[in-house]
Amino acid sequence: MAQRRELIAEVADNLKKRGFEVHIAATPEEGKATALALIPKGDSVCWGGSETVRELGIIEALRAAGKNKLIDRAAASTPEETAEIMRSGLLADTFVTSVNAVSRDGWLVNIDGTGNRVAATIYGPRNIVLVVGVNKLVDGGLDDAIYRARNVAAPLNTKRLGRKTPCAVTGKCADCLAPDTICSQFVLTRYCKPAHRIKLVLIDSELGY
């Protein structure tokens, strides 16, 4: 437990050196409350596919509060409408999602299928809120974070989504070119510009993949 808290503290310090705003939460409940407090009332809000966001119930809380315009692709009735809503989400005031891995020295690693999640994180929304369970913090450098994204997060997400890929069966990346791959975009973020645009809530609990 102490070693885990030391890792969280060190990752937080290294992220701050890279221009990120960082908050530490001891419990999922505290993490949820912190994330919600980082979303200004009246902001339009969109979100990327994230088990961590779902587990924390952040979107449900925003719906219940009724103080934000939600750009929700689940409201679409056709694939074309879904794509349009996802594109409009790139212009939301706030975007909420998670990451696949964070290295000990503060690199963010994300792998995405269609690219909407990573695109919004890179550029567009002026406020990015990332909720991150301690299981996504890697006690190593960038290579270790990439390994986690490819061999832990991606296989679990392909199984969740019912995709037909080798990793969904073996649990390990095969560097496949399967039509169902969710590993289209690899994005490494080493510095936050402008400063504090990306806000991370590091939660001392295992959440998501």
Backbone as a chain_set.jsonl record, in Angstrom:
{"seq": "MAQRRELIAEVADNLKKRGFEVHIAATPEEGKATALALIPKGDSVCWGGSETVRELGIIEALRAAGKNKLIDRAAASTPEETAEIMRSGLLADTFVTSVNAVSRDGWLVNIDGTGNRVAATIYGPRNIVLVVGVNKLVDGGLDDAIYRARNVAAPLNTKRLGRKTPCAVTGKCADCLAPDTICSQFVLTRYCKPAHRIKLVLIDSELGY", "coords": {"N": [[0.833, -1.211, 0.0], [1.884, 1.267, 0.877], [3.965, 1.48, -0.954], [2.526, 1.72, -3.313], [1.264, 4.178, -2.946], [3.492, 5.796, -2.904], [4.293, 5.537, -5.564], [2.124, 6.776, -6.874], [2.437, 9.387, -5.898], [4.963, 10.079, -6.941], [4.536, 9.857, -9.719], [2.597, 11.839, -9.981], [4.084, 14.167, -9.307], [5.932, 14.177, -11.428], [4.239, 14.468, -13.616], [3.245, 17.03, -13.144], [5.549, 18.529, -13.584], [5.585, 18.434, -16.282], [3.613, 20.084, -17.14], [0.985, 19.31, -16.7], [-2.14, 19.4, -14.922], [-2.726, 18.05, -11.773], [-4.577, 15.905, -9.668], [-5.03, 14.075, -6.699], [-6.812, 11.292, -5.57], [-8.191, 9.451, -2.902], [-10.116, 7.488, -2.949], [-12.582, 5.856, -5.106], [-14.994, 7.292, -4.955], [-14.173, 9.815, -4.086], [-12.591, 10.435, -6.252], [-14.483, 10.604, -8.317], [-16.021, 12.797, -7.416], [-14.058, 14.784, -7.507], [-13.442, 14.858, -10.252], [-15.91, 15.719, -11.316], [-16.039, 18.237, -10.185], [-14.158, 19.525, -11.682], [-15.343, 20.112, -14.035], [-16.744, 22.745, -15.519], [-19.852, 24.372, -14.745], [-22.371, 24.643, -17.165], [-20.716, 24.136, -19.3], [-20.369, 22.517, -22.49], [-20.214, 19.028, -22.841], [-18.377, 16.204, -23.77], [-17.388, 12.746, -24.205], [-14.966, 10.089, -24.255], [-14.817, 6.562, -25.12], [-14.627, 4.726, -22.207], [-13.953, 2.592, -19.613], [-13.294, 3.3, -17.036], [-14.477, 5.848, -16.67], [-17.114, 5.016, -16.929], [-17.379, 3.193, -14.755], [-17.081, 4.919, -12.596], [-19.365, 6.422, -12.79], [-19.671, 8.972, -13.849], [-20.891, 10.236, -16.094], [-23.596, 9.679, -15.719], [-23.988, 11.146, -13.391], [-23.637, 13.736, -14.361], [-25.808, 13.892, -16.098], [-27.911, 13.706, -14.26], [-27.535, 16.031, -12.782], [-28.009, 18.034, -14.634], [-26.796, 20.391, -15.558], [-25.149, 20.797, -17.647], [-24.562, 20.753, -21.205], [-24.805, 17.8, -22.863], [-22.956, 15.983, -25.147], [-23.783, 13.319, -26.672], [-23.097, 10.314, -28.059], [-24.559, 8.03, -27.832], [-27.119, 8.723, -28.209], [-27.603, 8.64, -30.875], [-29.164, 7.324, -33.842], [-28.339, 6.102, -36.116], [-25.37, 4.813, -37.809], [-24.14, 6.87, -39.233], [-25.099, 9.159, -37.981], [-23.994, 8.764, -35.492], [-21.272, 9.08, -36.097], [-21.253, 11.797, -36.784], [-21.95, 13.008, -34.369], [-19.753, 12.252, -32.831], [-17.754, 13.666, -34.153], [-18.593, 16.279, -33.643], [-18.111, 16.351, -30.972], [-15.46, 16.983, -30.758], [-15.389, 19.651, -30.556], [-16.384, 20.255, -28.123], [-16.673, 21.907, -24.911], [-15.576, 20.672, -22.656], [-13.878, 17.593, -22.359], [-14.101, 14.254, -21.377], [-12.345, 11.438, -20.288], [-10.159, 8.556, -20.108], [-6.862, 7.131, -19.716], [-4.616, 4.785, -21.3], [-2.207, 4.082, -20.193], [0.236, 5.375, -17.88], [3.473, 6.469, -17.606], [6.115, 6.155, -15.142], [7.677, 8.431, -15.214], [5.965, 10.298, -16.275], [4.807, 10.244, -18.903], [1.973, 10.07, -21.055], [0.152, 7.415, -22.435], [-1.775, 6.333, -25.099], [-3.957, 4.227, -26.943], [-6.025, 3.967, -29.732], [-9.032, 3.223, -31.569], [-10.881, 4.438, -33.573], [-10.04, 7.021, -33.241], [-11.262, 9.268, -32.149], [-11.182, 9.726, -29.391], [-8.444, 10.134, -28.745], [-7.925, 12.246, -30.463], [-9.477, 14.364, -29.451], [-8.243, 14.668, -27.0], [-5.739, 15.608, -27.723], [-6.215, 18.029, -29.173], [-8.587, 20.658, -29.434], [-11.193, 20.532, -27.503], [-11.151, 22.786, -24.732], [-10.757, 21.983, -22.186], [-9.661, 19.175, -20.604], [-10.429, 16.261, -18.909], [-9.061, 13.652, -17.248], [-9.599, 10.574, -15.839], [-7.967, 8.333, -13.782], [-7.13, 5.163, -12.799], [-5.077, 3.541, -10.29], [-3.985, 1.239, -11.299], [-3.235, 1.81, -13.863], [-0.918, 3.184, -13.761], [2.441, 2.943, -14.414], [5.255, 1.324, -13.159], [7.753, 2.159, -14.362], [9.439, 3.118, -17.435], [8.728, 4.789, -20.595], [8.631, 2.69, -22.528], [7.642, 0.578, -20.995], [5.127, 1.569, -20.382], [3.951, 1.666, -22.919], [3.97, -1.048, -23.464], [2.113, -1.937, -21.55], [-0.224, -0.687, -22.495], [-0.563, -1.995, -24.949], [-0.623, -4.75, -24.302], [-2.164, -5.194, -22.083], [-4.338, -3.268, -21.688], [-5.45, -3.047, -24.37], [-6.095, -5.817, -25.201], [-8.059, -6.451, -23.215], [-10.0, -4.535, -23.768], [-10.742, -5.235, -26.391], [-11.993, -7.674, -25.922], [-14.112, -6.792, -24.303], [-15.526, -5.299, -26.168], [-16.26, -7.194, -27.952], [-14.683, -7.82, -30.186], [-13.103, -9.388, -33.013], [-10.152, -10.384, -32.774], [-6.694, -11.458, -32.559], [-5.621, -10.861, -29.994], [-7.827, -10.792, -28.36], [-8.303, -13.391, -27.886], [-5.866, -14.541, -27.004], [-4.898, -12.727, -25.154], [-2.663, -11.215, -25.499], [-0.78, -8.84, -27.396], [-0.623, -9.231, -30.91], [0.333, -7.719, -32.886], [-1.459, -7.323, -34.969], [-3.266, -7.102, -38.121], [-5.963, -7.196, -38.26], [-9.323, -6.654, -39.383], [-10.967, -5.893, -37.271], [-9.356, -4.624, -35.459], [-8.514, -2.516, -32.693], [-6.413, -0.939, -32.483], [-5.488, 1.465, -33.938], [-4.51, 4.07, -33.709], [-1.673, 5.318, -32.13], [-0.815, 7.235, -29.481], [1.402, 9.381, -27.914], [1.875, 11.396, -25.174], [3.867, 13.821, -23.97], [4.067, 16.307, -22.838], [2.109, 18.997, -21.62], [0.363, 21.374, -23.352], [-1.736, 24.141, -23.893], [-0.467, 24.902, -20.585], [-1.899, 23.001, -17.972], [-4.216, 22.45, -19.336], [-4.87, 19.77, -19.693], [-6.149, 17.76, -17.252], [-5.497, 15.55, -14.715], [-6.952, 13.053, -12.717], [-5.759, 11.144, -10.351], [-6.419, 8.087, -9.028], [-6.458, 6.191, -6.114], [-7.121, 3.403, -6.523], [-8.049, 0.406, -8.246], [-9.21, 0.73, -11.456], [-11.095, 0.411, -14.43], [-9.458, -0.497, -17.555]], "CA": [[0.0, 0.0, 0.0], [2.775, 2.434, 0.939], [4.691, 1.541, -2.219], [1.581, 2.21, -4.309], [1.094, 5.61, -2.72], [4.734, 6.434, -3.339], [4.246, 5.59, -7.027], [1.167, 7.822, -7.235], [3.032, 10.7, -5.586], [6.048, 10.363, -7.877], [3.933, 10.105, -11.029], [1.951, 13.153, -9.903], [5.127, 15.192, -9.364], [6.507, 14.207, -12.778], [3.224, 15.037, -14.506], [3.213, 18.479, -12.912], [6.722, 19.101, -14.253], [5.298, 18.418, -17.715], [2.552, 21.034, -17.43], [-0.342, 18.784, -16.418], [-2.733, 19.643, -13.604], [-2.895, 16.725, -11.182], [-5.296, 15.773, -8.403], [-4.949, 12.717, -6.168], [-8.014, 10.907, -4.822], [-7.947, 8.229, -2.132], [-11.179, 6.512, -3.21], [-13.365, 6.146, -6.316], [-15.982, 8.327, -4.677], [-13.456, 11.088, -4.088], [-12.178, 10.672, -7.628], [-15.666, 11.052, -9.05], [-16.341, 14.161, -6.977], [-13.011, 15.672, -8.011], [-13.632, 15.001, -11.701], [-17.105, 16.539, -11.553], [-15.713, 19.619, -9.813], [-13.286, 20.081, -12.722], [-16.175, 20.386, -15.21], [-17.512, 23.96, -15.218], [-21.289, 24.387, -15.047], [-22.672, 25.303, -18.423], [-19.879, 23.613, -20.373], [-20.764, 21.347, -23.27], [-19.337, 17.935, -22.411], [-18.356, 14.949, -24.521], [-16.506, 11.789, -23.543], [-14.51, 8.956, -25.045], [-15.089, 5.261, -24.522], [-13.752, 4.52, -21.046], [-14.527, 1.823, -18.515], [-13.086, 4.042, -15.798], [-15.549, 6.85, -16.6], [-18.378, 4.3, -16.694], [-17.387, 2.654, -13.398], [-17.247, 6.014, -11.64], [-20.708, 6.995, -12.92], [-19.546, 10.413, -14.077], [-21.877, 10.722, -17.062], [-24.9, 9.628, -15.053], [-24.049, 12.272, -12.46], [-23.844, 14.943, -15.16], [-27.201, 13.861, -16.557], [-28.786, 13.971, -13.122], [-27.39, 17.427, -12.368], [-28.661, 18.839, -15.661], [-26.183, 21.726, -15.644], [-24.254, 20.818, -18.798], [-25.047, 20.191, -22.457], [-24.065, 16.574, -23.09], [-22.843, 15.549, -26.543], [-23.847, 11.888, -26.371], [-23.261, 9.513, -29.27], [-25.552, 6.984, -27.583], [-28.42, 9.228, -28.653], [-27.696, 8.484, -32.333], [-29.981, 6.205, -34.313], [-27.667, 5.501, -37.266], [-23.916, 4.956, -37.76], [-23.782, 8.182, -39.753], [-25.386, 10.136, -36.925], [-22.973, 8.542, -34.468], [-20.027, 9.707, -36.561], [-21.403, 13.251, -36.711], [-21.909, 13.398, -32.961], [-18.37, 12.101, -32.393], [-16.991, 14.795, -34.694], [-18.97, 17.505, -32.931], [-17.504, 16.282, -29.65], [-14.133, 17.581, -30.794], [-15.562, 21.078, -30.264], [-16.973, 20.411, -26.792], [-15.877, 22.695, -23.962], [-14.863, 19.722, -21.8], [-13.86, 16.197, -22.807], [-13.799, 13.38, -20.239], [-11.973, 10.082, -20.667], [-9.063, 8.047, -19.283], [-5.68, 6.806, -20.506], [-4.278, 3.363, -21.239], [-1.059, 3.917, -19.302], [1.051, 6.548, -17.537], [4.792, 6.021, -17.137], [6.538, 6.733, -13.863], [8.219, 9.772, -15.433], [4.932, 11.238, -16.668], [4.29, 10.155, -20.264], [0.661, 9.47, -21.243], [0.104, 6.516, -23.589], [-3.125, 5.971, -25.507], [-4.199, 3.526, -28.2], [-7.425, 4.21, -30.078], [-9.501, 2.594, -32.793], [-11.329, 5.431, -34.549], [-9.236, 8.222, -33.048], [-11.983, 10.41, -31.577], [-10.752, 9.949, -28.007], [-7.114, 10.742, -28.713], [-7.976, 13.528, -31.169], [-9.976, 15.374, -28.521], [-7.24, 14.886, -25.96], [-4.633, 16.376, -28.295], [-6.548, 19.374, -29.626], [-10.019, 20.91, -29.604], [-11.761, 20.979, -26.233], [-10.187, 23.572, -23.945], [-10.637, 21.389, -20.857], [-9.617, 17.718, -20.667], [-10.411, 15.636, -17.583], [-8.703, 12.239, -17.347], [-9.699, 9.836, -14.582], [-6.96, 7.285, -13.958], [-6.926, 4.262, -11.681], [-3.676, 3.278, -9.981], [-3.535, 0.127, -12.124], [-2.718, 2.313, -15.137], [0.383, 3.803, -13.513], [3.468, 1.942, -14.665], [6.491, 1.524, -12.406], [8.801, 2.047, -15.363], [9.473, 4.204, -18.395], [7.798, 4.842, -21.72], [8.481, 1.362, -23.136], [6.77, -0.21, -20.121], [3.762, 2.095, -20.532], [3.459, 1.194, -24.214], [3.701, -2.485, -23.305], [0.845, -2.092, -20.842], [-1.326, -0.296, -23.387], [-0.737, -2.996, -26.007], [-0.778, -6.126, -23.834], [-3.148, -5.264, -20.993], [-5.549, -2.491, -21.993], [-6.047, -3.372, -25.668], [-6.793, -7.102, -25.191], [-9.269, -6.393, -22.387], [-11.008, -3.741, -24.47], [-11.274, -5.993, -27.526], [-12.949, -8.645, -25.368], [-15.3, -6.042, -23.878], [-16.252, -4.835, -27.351], [-16.617, -8.333, -28.784], [-13.95, -7.764, -31.446], [-12.446, -10.619, -33.446], [-8.72, -10.135, -32.937], [-5.892, -12.45, -31.828], [-5.415, -10.526, -28.579], [-9.054, -11.107, -27.614], [-8.219, -14.822, -27.556], [-4.633, -14.874, -26.28], [-4.598, -11.741, -24.124], [-1.402, -10.556, -25.815], [-0.742, -8.192, -28.703], [-0.003, -9.968, -32.007], [0.627, -6.725, -33.918], [-2.307, -7.818, -36.053], [-3.91, -6.195, -39.067], [-7.345, -7.668, -38.363], [-10.287, -5.569, -39.594], [-11.571, -5.504, -35.998], [-8.365, -4.066, -34.539], [-8.792, -1.224, -32.064], [-5.1, -0.312, -32.326], [-5.213, 2.253, -35.14], [-3.76, 5.283, -33.366], [-0.827, 5.276, -30.931], [-0.529, 8.632, -29.155], [2.246, 9.602, -26.743], [1.822, 12.793, -24.749], [4.975, 14.033, -23.021], [3.998, 17.638, -22.256], [0.782, 19.583, -21.764], [0.285, 22.765, -23.814], [-1.247, 25.037, -22.846], [-0.34, 24.3, -19.256], [-3.09, 22.681, -17.166], [-5.39, 22.101, -20.153], [-5.17, 18.376, -19.353], [-6.215, 17.572, -15.802], [-5.571, 14.139, -14.363], [-7.358, 12.658, -11.373], [-5.139, 9.853, -10.06], [-7.26, 7.479, -7.981], [-5.782, 5.079, -5.435], [-8.0, 2.236, -6.641], [-7.974, -0.162, -9.579], [-10.404, 1.084, -12.221], [-10.971, 0.298, -15.874], [-8.451, -1.389, -18.131]], "C": [[0.869, 1.264, 0.0], [3.523, 2.603, -0.372], [3.803, 2.095, -3.332], [1.383, 3.709, -4.172], [2.339, 6.393, -3.12], [4.771, 6.567, -4.855], [3.306, 6.699, -7.483], [1.782, 9.199, -7.032], [4.13, 11.055, -6.58], [5.507, 10.65, -9.268], [3.294, 11.49, -11.054], [2.979, 14.274, -10.024], [5.7, 15.315, -10.776], [5.519, 14.752, -13.804], [3.16, 16.553, -14.366], [4.391, 19.176, -13.586], [6.499, 19.222, -15.758], [4.083, 19.287, -18.07], [1.144, 20.551, -17.174], [-0.831, 19.264, -15.047], [-3.086, 18.285, -13.015], [-3.62, 16.814, -9.847], [-5.2, 14.312, -7.975], [-6.183, 12.438, -5.32], [-7.772, 9.559, -4.145], [-8.934, 7.124, -2.459], [-11.864, 6.84, -4.53], [-14.372, 7.262, -6.102], [-15.35, 9.718, -4.682], [-13.003, 11.448, -5.498], [-13.316, 11.187, -8.483], [-16.004, 12.496, -8.698], [-15.32, 15.164, -7.502], [-13.182, 15.923, -9.497], [-14.819, 15.904, -12.012], [-16.834, 18.005, -11.227], [-14.838, 20.305, -10.856], [-14.05, 20.402, -14.011], [-17.037, 21.616, -14.912], [-18.99, 23.811, -15.577], [-21.519, 25.177, -16.325], [-21.809, 24.841, -19.581], [-20.623, 22.557, -21.176], [-19.736, 20.262, -22.98], [-19.501, 16.736, -23.348], [-17.382, 14.011, -23.823], [-16.125, 10.677, -24.516], [-14.855, 7.656, -24.354], [-14.11, 4.979, -23.401], [-14.496, 3.744, -19.976], [-14.377, 2.561, -17.194], [-14.177, 5.091, -15.611], [-16.872, 6.178, -16.289], [-18.459, 3.806, -15.25], [-17.61, 3.74, -12.354], [-18.633, 6.655, -11.715], [-20.71, 8.489, -13.185], [-20.625, 10.937, -15.013], [-23.28, 10.712, -16.461], [-25.067, 10.789, -14.086], [-24.27, 13.587, -13.204], [-25.28, 15.014, -15.671], [-28.15, 14.262, -15.422], [-28.727, 15.434, -12.7], [-28.043, 18.376, -13.363], [-28.075, 20.226, -15.854], [-25.204, 21.861, -16.818], [-24.97, 20.278, -20.033], [-24.19, 18.98, -22.772], [-24.11, 16.184, -24.566], [-22.674, 14.036, -26.508], [-24.095, 11.082, -27.637], [-24.26, 8.376, -29.081], [-26.943, 7.421, -28.013], [-28.622, 9.056, -30.152], [-28.521, 7.257, -32.7], [-29.378, 5.506, -35.524], [-26.157, 5.648, -37.113], [-23.452, 6.331, -38.233], [-23.995, 9.265, -38.704], [-24.384, 10.0, -35.783], [-21.677, 9.236, -34.836], [-20.098, 11.223, -36.46], [-21.321, 13.744, -35.264], [-20.48, 13.304, -32.433], [-17.502, 13.246, -32.915], [-17.316, 16.087, -33.953], [-18.379, 17.53, -31.529], [-16.115, 16.872, -29.592], [-14.18, 19.076, -30.506], [-16.259, 21.306, -28.923], [-16.086, 21.292, -25.93], [-14.993, 21.778, -23.111], [-14.973, 18.326, -22.389], [-13.379, 15.345, -21.646], [-13.444, 11.988, -20.754], [-10.914, 9.57, -19.695], [-7.84, 7.873, -20.176], [-5.451, 5.305, -20.401], [-3.098, 3.098, -20.317], [-0.397, 5.264, -19.06], [2.373, 6.029, -17.006], [5.167, 6.715, -15.835], [7.046, 8.16, -14.043], [7.241, 10.722, -16.112], [4.513, 11.284, -18.125], [2.89, 9.541, -20.239], [0.689, 8.619, -22.51], [-1.342, 6.12, -23.855], [-3.118, 5.24, -26.832], [-5.682, 3.644, -28.497], [-7.768, 3.549, -31.41], [-9.887, 3.601, -33.857], [-10.574, 6.75, -34.417], [-9.948, 9.374, -32.386], [-11.494, 10.746, -30.168], [-9.396, 10.648, -27.966], [-7.099, 12.091, -29.418], [-8.43, 14.637, -30.234], [-8.958, 15.685, -27.432], [-6.114, 15.784, -26.463], [-5.028, 17.825, -28.554], [-8.056, 19.505, -29.801], [-10.626, 21.422, -28.318], [-10.721, 21.7, -25.378], [-9.92, 22.952, -22.582], [-10.722, 19.867, -20.994], [-9.525, 17.17, -19.252], [-10.174, 14.139, -17.775], [-8.791, 11.597, -15.973], [-8.881, 8.555, -14.725], [-6.825, 6.454, -12.694], [-5.452, 3.949, -11.497], [-3.127, 2.137, -10.825], [-2.956, 0.572, -13.459], [-1.384, 3.045, -14.99], [1.462, 2.724, -13.578], [4.737, 2.286, -13.902], [7.681, 1.299, -13.334], [8.679, 3.187, -16.347], [8.474, 4.062, -19.516], [7.577, 3.473, -22.34], [7.543, 0.484, -22.314], [5.319, 0.257, -20.235], [3.156, 1.654, -21.855], [3.123, -0.291, -24.141], [2.365, -2.706, -22.603], [-0.343, -1.775, -21.746], [-1.617, -1.383, -24.409], [-1.138, -4.36, -25.465], [-1.698, -6.3, -22.638], [-4.439, -4.562, -21.413], [-6.217, -2.934, -23.294], [-6.732, -4.74, -25.676], [-8.083, -7.093, -24.373], [-10.379, -5.602, -23.083], [-11.569, -4.463, -25.69], [-12.281, -7.043, -27.053], [-14.239, -7.956, -24.95], [-16.175, -5.66, -25.069], [-16.655, -5.973, -28.28], [-15.912, -8.353, -30.13], [-13.244, -9.092, -31.73], [-10.988, -10.304, -33.786], [-7.941, -11.21, -32.189], [-5.779, -12.149, -30.348], [-6.651, -10.801, -27.735], [-9.06, -12.558, -27.166], [-7.035, -15.109, -26.652], [-4.335, -13.948, -25.12], [-3.295, -11.019, -24.341], [-1.454, -9.963, -27.216], [-0.011, -9.067, -29.72], [0.398, -9.025, -33.136], [-0.19, -7.023, -35.171], [-2.783, -6.694, -36.968], [-5.353, -6.639, -39.296], [-8.292, -6.487, -38.573], [-10.907, -5.051, -38.297], [-10.582, -4.851, -35.03], [-8.839, -2.738, -33.944], [-7.492, -0.438, -31.874], [-4.712, 0.436, -33.601], [-4.284, 3.426, -34.849], [-2.982, 5.053, -32.071], [-0.417, 6.715, -30.632], [0.254, 8.703, -27.847], [2.221, 11.081, -26.404], [2.864, 13.001, -23.666], [4.923, 15.388, -22.334], [2.622, 18.229, -22.55], [0.881, 21.053, -22.161], [-1.118, 23.02, -24.333], [-1.238, 24.35, -21.484], [-1.693, 24.155, -18.588], [-4.341, 22.442, -18.0], [-5.83, 20.674, -19.832], [-5.051, 18.205, -17.849], [-6.377, 16.082, -15.518], [-6.021, 13.972, -12.925], [-6.812, 11.252, -11.153], [-5.831, 9.256, -8.835], [-6.582, 6.254, -7.408], [-6.723, 3.869, -5.347], [-7.875, 1.714, -8.063], [-9.295, 0.063, -10.309], [-10.126, 0.918, -13.701], [-9.867, -0.651, -16.281], [-7.141, -0.667, -18.372]], "O": [[0.63, 2.199, -0.764], [3.7, 3.722, -0.853], [4.267, 2.846, -4.19], [1.339, 4.428, -5.17], [2.245, 7.517, -3.614], [5.223, 7.584, -5.38], [3.647, 7.475, -8.376], [1.662, 10.073, -7.891], [4.225, 12.202, -7.015], [5.962, 11.583, -9.93], [3.433, 12.227, -12.03], [2.763, 15.232, -10.767], [5.928, 16.422, -11.264], [5.919, 15.423, -14.755], [3.036, 17.271, -15.359], [4.248, 20.285, -14.099], [7.154, 20.022, -16.425], [3.586, 19.219, -19.194], [0.19, 21.294, -17.402], [-0.036, 19.501, -14.137], [-3.685, 17.454, -13.698], [-3.326, 17.669, -9.011], [-5.282, 13.413, -8.813], [-6.555, 13.239, -4.462], [-7.214, 8.643, -4.748], [-8.631, 5.946, -2.268], [-11.752, 7.961, -5.028], [-14.575, 8.091, -6.989], [-15.92, 10.671, -5.213], [-13.028, 12.614, -5.891], [-13.133, 12.105, -9.283], [-16.244, 13.318, -9.582], [-15.683, 16.272, -7.898], [-13.081, 17.06, -9.956], [-14.729, 16.765, -12.886], [-17.334, 18.903, -11.904], [-14.783, 21.533, -10.908], [-13.465, 20.907, -14.97], [-17.975, 21.524, -14.12], [-19.334, 23.198, -16.588], [-20.934, 26.24, -16.534], [-22.132, 25.122, -20.735], [-21.412, 21.79, -20.623], [-18.54, 20.536, -22.884], [-20.614, 16.32, -23.667], [-16.631, 14.436, -22.944], [-16.853, 10.368, -25.459], [-15.149, 7.633, -23.159], [-12.898, 4.989, -23.615], [-15.54, 4.179, -19.49], [-15.243, 2.457, -16.325], [-14.74, 5.216, -14.523], [-17.664, 6.685, -15.494], [-19.486, 3.976, -14.593], [-18.259, 3.5, -11.336], [-19.032, 7.363, -10.79], [-21.64, 9.194, -12.793], [-21.214, 11.985, -14.745], [-24.059, 11.64, -16.679], [-26.154, 11.356, -13.97], [-25.007, 14.453, -12.731], [-25.89, 16.083, -15.673], [-29.071, 15.056, -15.615], [-29.739, 16.013, -12.307], [-28.575, 19.414, -12.971], [-28.782, 21.143, -16.271], [-24.527, 22.878, -16.97], [-25.873, 19.449, -19.922], [-22.976, 19.107, -22.934], [-25.185, 16.071, -25.153], [-21.565, 13.529, -26.336], [-25.175, 11.155, -28.223], [-24.754, 7.817, -30.06], [-27.841, 6.593, -28.165], [-29.719, 9.307, -30.651], [-28.565, 6.277, -31.956], [-29.846, 4.439, -35.922], [-25.699, 6.514, -36.368], [-22.491, 6.887, -37.702], [-23.177, 10.173, -38.557], [-23.975, 10.994, -35.181], [-21.054, 9.896, -34.004], [-19.116, 11.868, -36.091], [-20.701, 14.769, -34.979], [-20.039, 14.169, -31.675], [-16.622, 13.737, -32.208], [-16.427, 16.89, -33.67], [-18.168, 18.601, -30.959], [-15.631, 17.225, -28.517], [-13.151, 19.698, -30.244], [-16.677, 22.424, -28.621], [-14.887, 21.413, -26.183], [-13.819, 22.069, -22.877], [-16.037, 17.925, -22.861], [-12.378, 15.663, -21.005], [-14.173, 11.426, -21.571], [-10.785, 10.088, -18.585], [-7.797, 8.416, -21.28], [-6.011, 4.636, -19.532], [-2.993, 2.022, -19.728], [-0.451, 6.166, -19.896], [2.399, 5.238, -16.063], [4.592, 7.745, -15.481], [6.88, 9.001, -13.159], [7.622, 11.83, -16.49], [3.915, 12.271, -18.554], [2.642, 8.598, -19.488], [1.194, 9.058, -23.543], [-2.044, 5.638, -22.966], [-2.363, 5.589, -27.74], [-6.511, 3.443, -27.609], [-6.903, 3.347, -32.263], [-9.289, 3.624, -34.933], [-10.482, 7.511, -35.38], [-9.311, 10.382, -32.078], [-11.403, 11.917, -29.8], [-9.216, 11.629, -27.245], [-6.35, 12.986, -29.027], [-7.847, 15.72, -30.218], [-8.831, 16.829, -26.996], [-5.598, 16.62, -25.721], [-4.287, 18.746, -28.209], [-8.719, 18.576, -30.261], [-10.586, 22.624, -28.055], [-9.564, 21.286, -25.306], [-8.976, 23.339, -21.894], [-11.736, 19.337, -21.447], [-8.649, 17.565, -18.483], [-10.987, 13.447, -18.387], [-8.121, 12.039, -15.04], [-9.074, 7.787, -15.668], [-6.45, 6.97, -11.641], [-4.664, 4.075, -12.435], [-1.918, 2.069, -11.048], [-2.262, -0.199, -14.121], [-0.792, 3.473, -15.981], [1.39, 1.716, -12.874], [5.236, 3.408, -13.989], [8.494, 0.397, -13.135], [7.909, 4.122, -16.129], [7.499, 3.317, -19.413], [6.439, 3.122, -22.65], [6.742, -0.267, -22.871], [4.395, -0.555, -20.191], [1.976, 1.306, -21.912], [2.114, -0.736, -24.688], [1.578, -3.56, -23.01], [-1.338, -2.499, -21.76], [-2.778, -1.665, -24.707], [-1.919, -5.065, -26.104], [-1.98, -7.425, -22.224], [-5.499, -5.184, -21.486], [-7.424, -3.173, -23.316], [-7.874, -4.824, -26.127], [-9.089, -7.666, -24.793], [-11.553, -5.96, -22.996], [-12.752, -4.321, -25.996], [-13.299, -7.272, -27.705], [-15.331, -8.464, -25.206], [-17.403, -5.693, -24.989], [-17.321, -5.742, -29.289], [-16.468, -8.843, -31.113], [-12.846, -9.815, -30.816], [-10.648, -10.0, -34.93], [-8.481, -11.82, -31.266], [-5.832, -13.062, -29.524], [-6.543, -11.019, -26.528], [-9.728, -12.919, -26.197], [-7.161, -15.825, -25.659], [-3.608, -14.319, -24.199], [-2.85, -10.278, -23.464], [-2.093, -10.516, -28.111], [1.073, -9.582, -29.445], [0.761, -9.476, -34.222], [0.326, -6.982, -36.288], [-2.711, -5.512, -36.632], [-5.896, -6.478, -40.389], [-8.078, -5.421, -37.995], [-11.327, -3.896, -38.232], [-10.944, -4.556, -33.891], [-9.487, -1.94, -34.621], [-7.468, 0.589, -31.196], [-3.734, 0.087, -34.262], [-3.389, 3.736, -35.635], [-3.546, 4.65, -31.054], [0.258, 7.347, -31.445], [-0.163, 8.166, -26.821], [2.513, 11.923, -27.253], [2.765, 12.434, -22.578], [5.641, 15.616, -21.361], [2.046, 17.983, -23.61], [1.411, 21.875, -21.413], [-1.647, 22.229, -25.114], [-1.92, 23.347, -21.271], [-2.525, 25.061, -18.63], [-5.422, 22.249, -17.443], [-7.024, 20.402, -19.714], [-4.006, 18.465, -17.253], [-7.294, 15.439, -16.03], [-5.537, 14.66, -12.026], [-7.337, 10.283, -11.701], [-5.827, 9.842, -7.753], [-6.172, 5.366, -8.156], [-7.064, 3.39, -4.266], [-7.622, 2.487, -8.987], [-10.356, -0.354, -9.845], [-9.039, 1.25, -14.174], [-9.401, -1.48, -15.5], [-6.183, -1.272, -18.855]]}, "num_chains": 1, "name": "protein.A"}
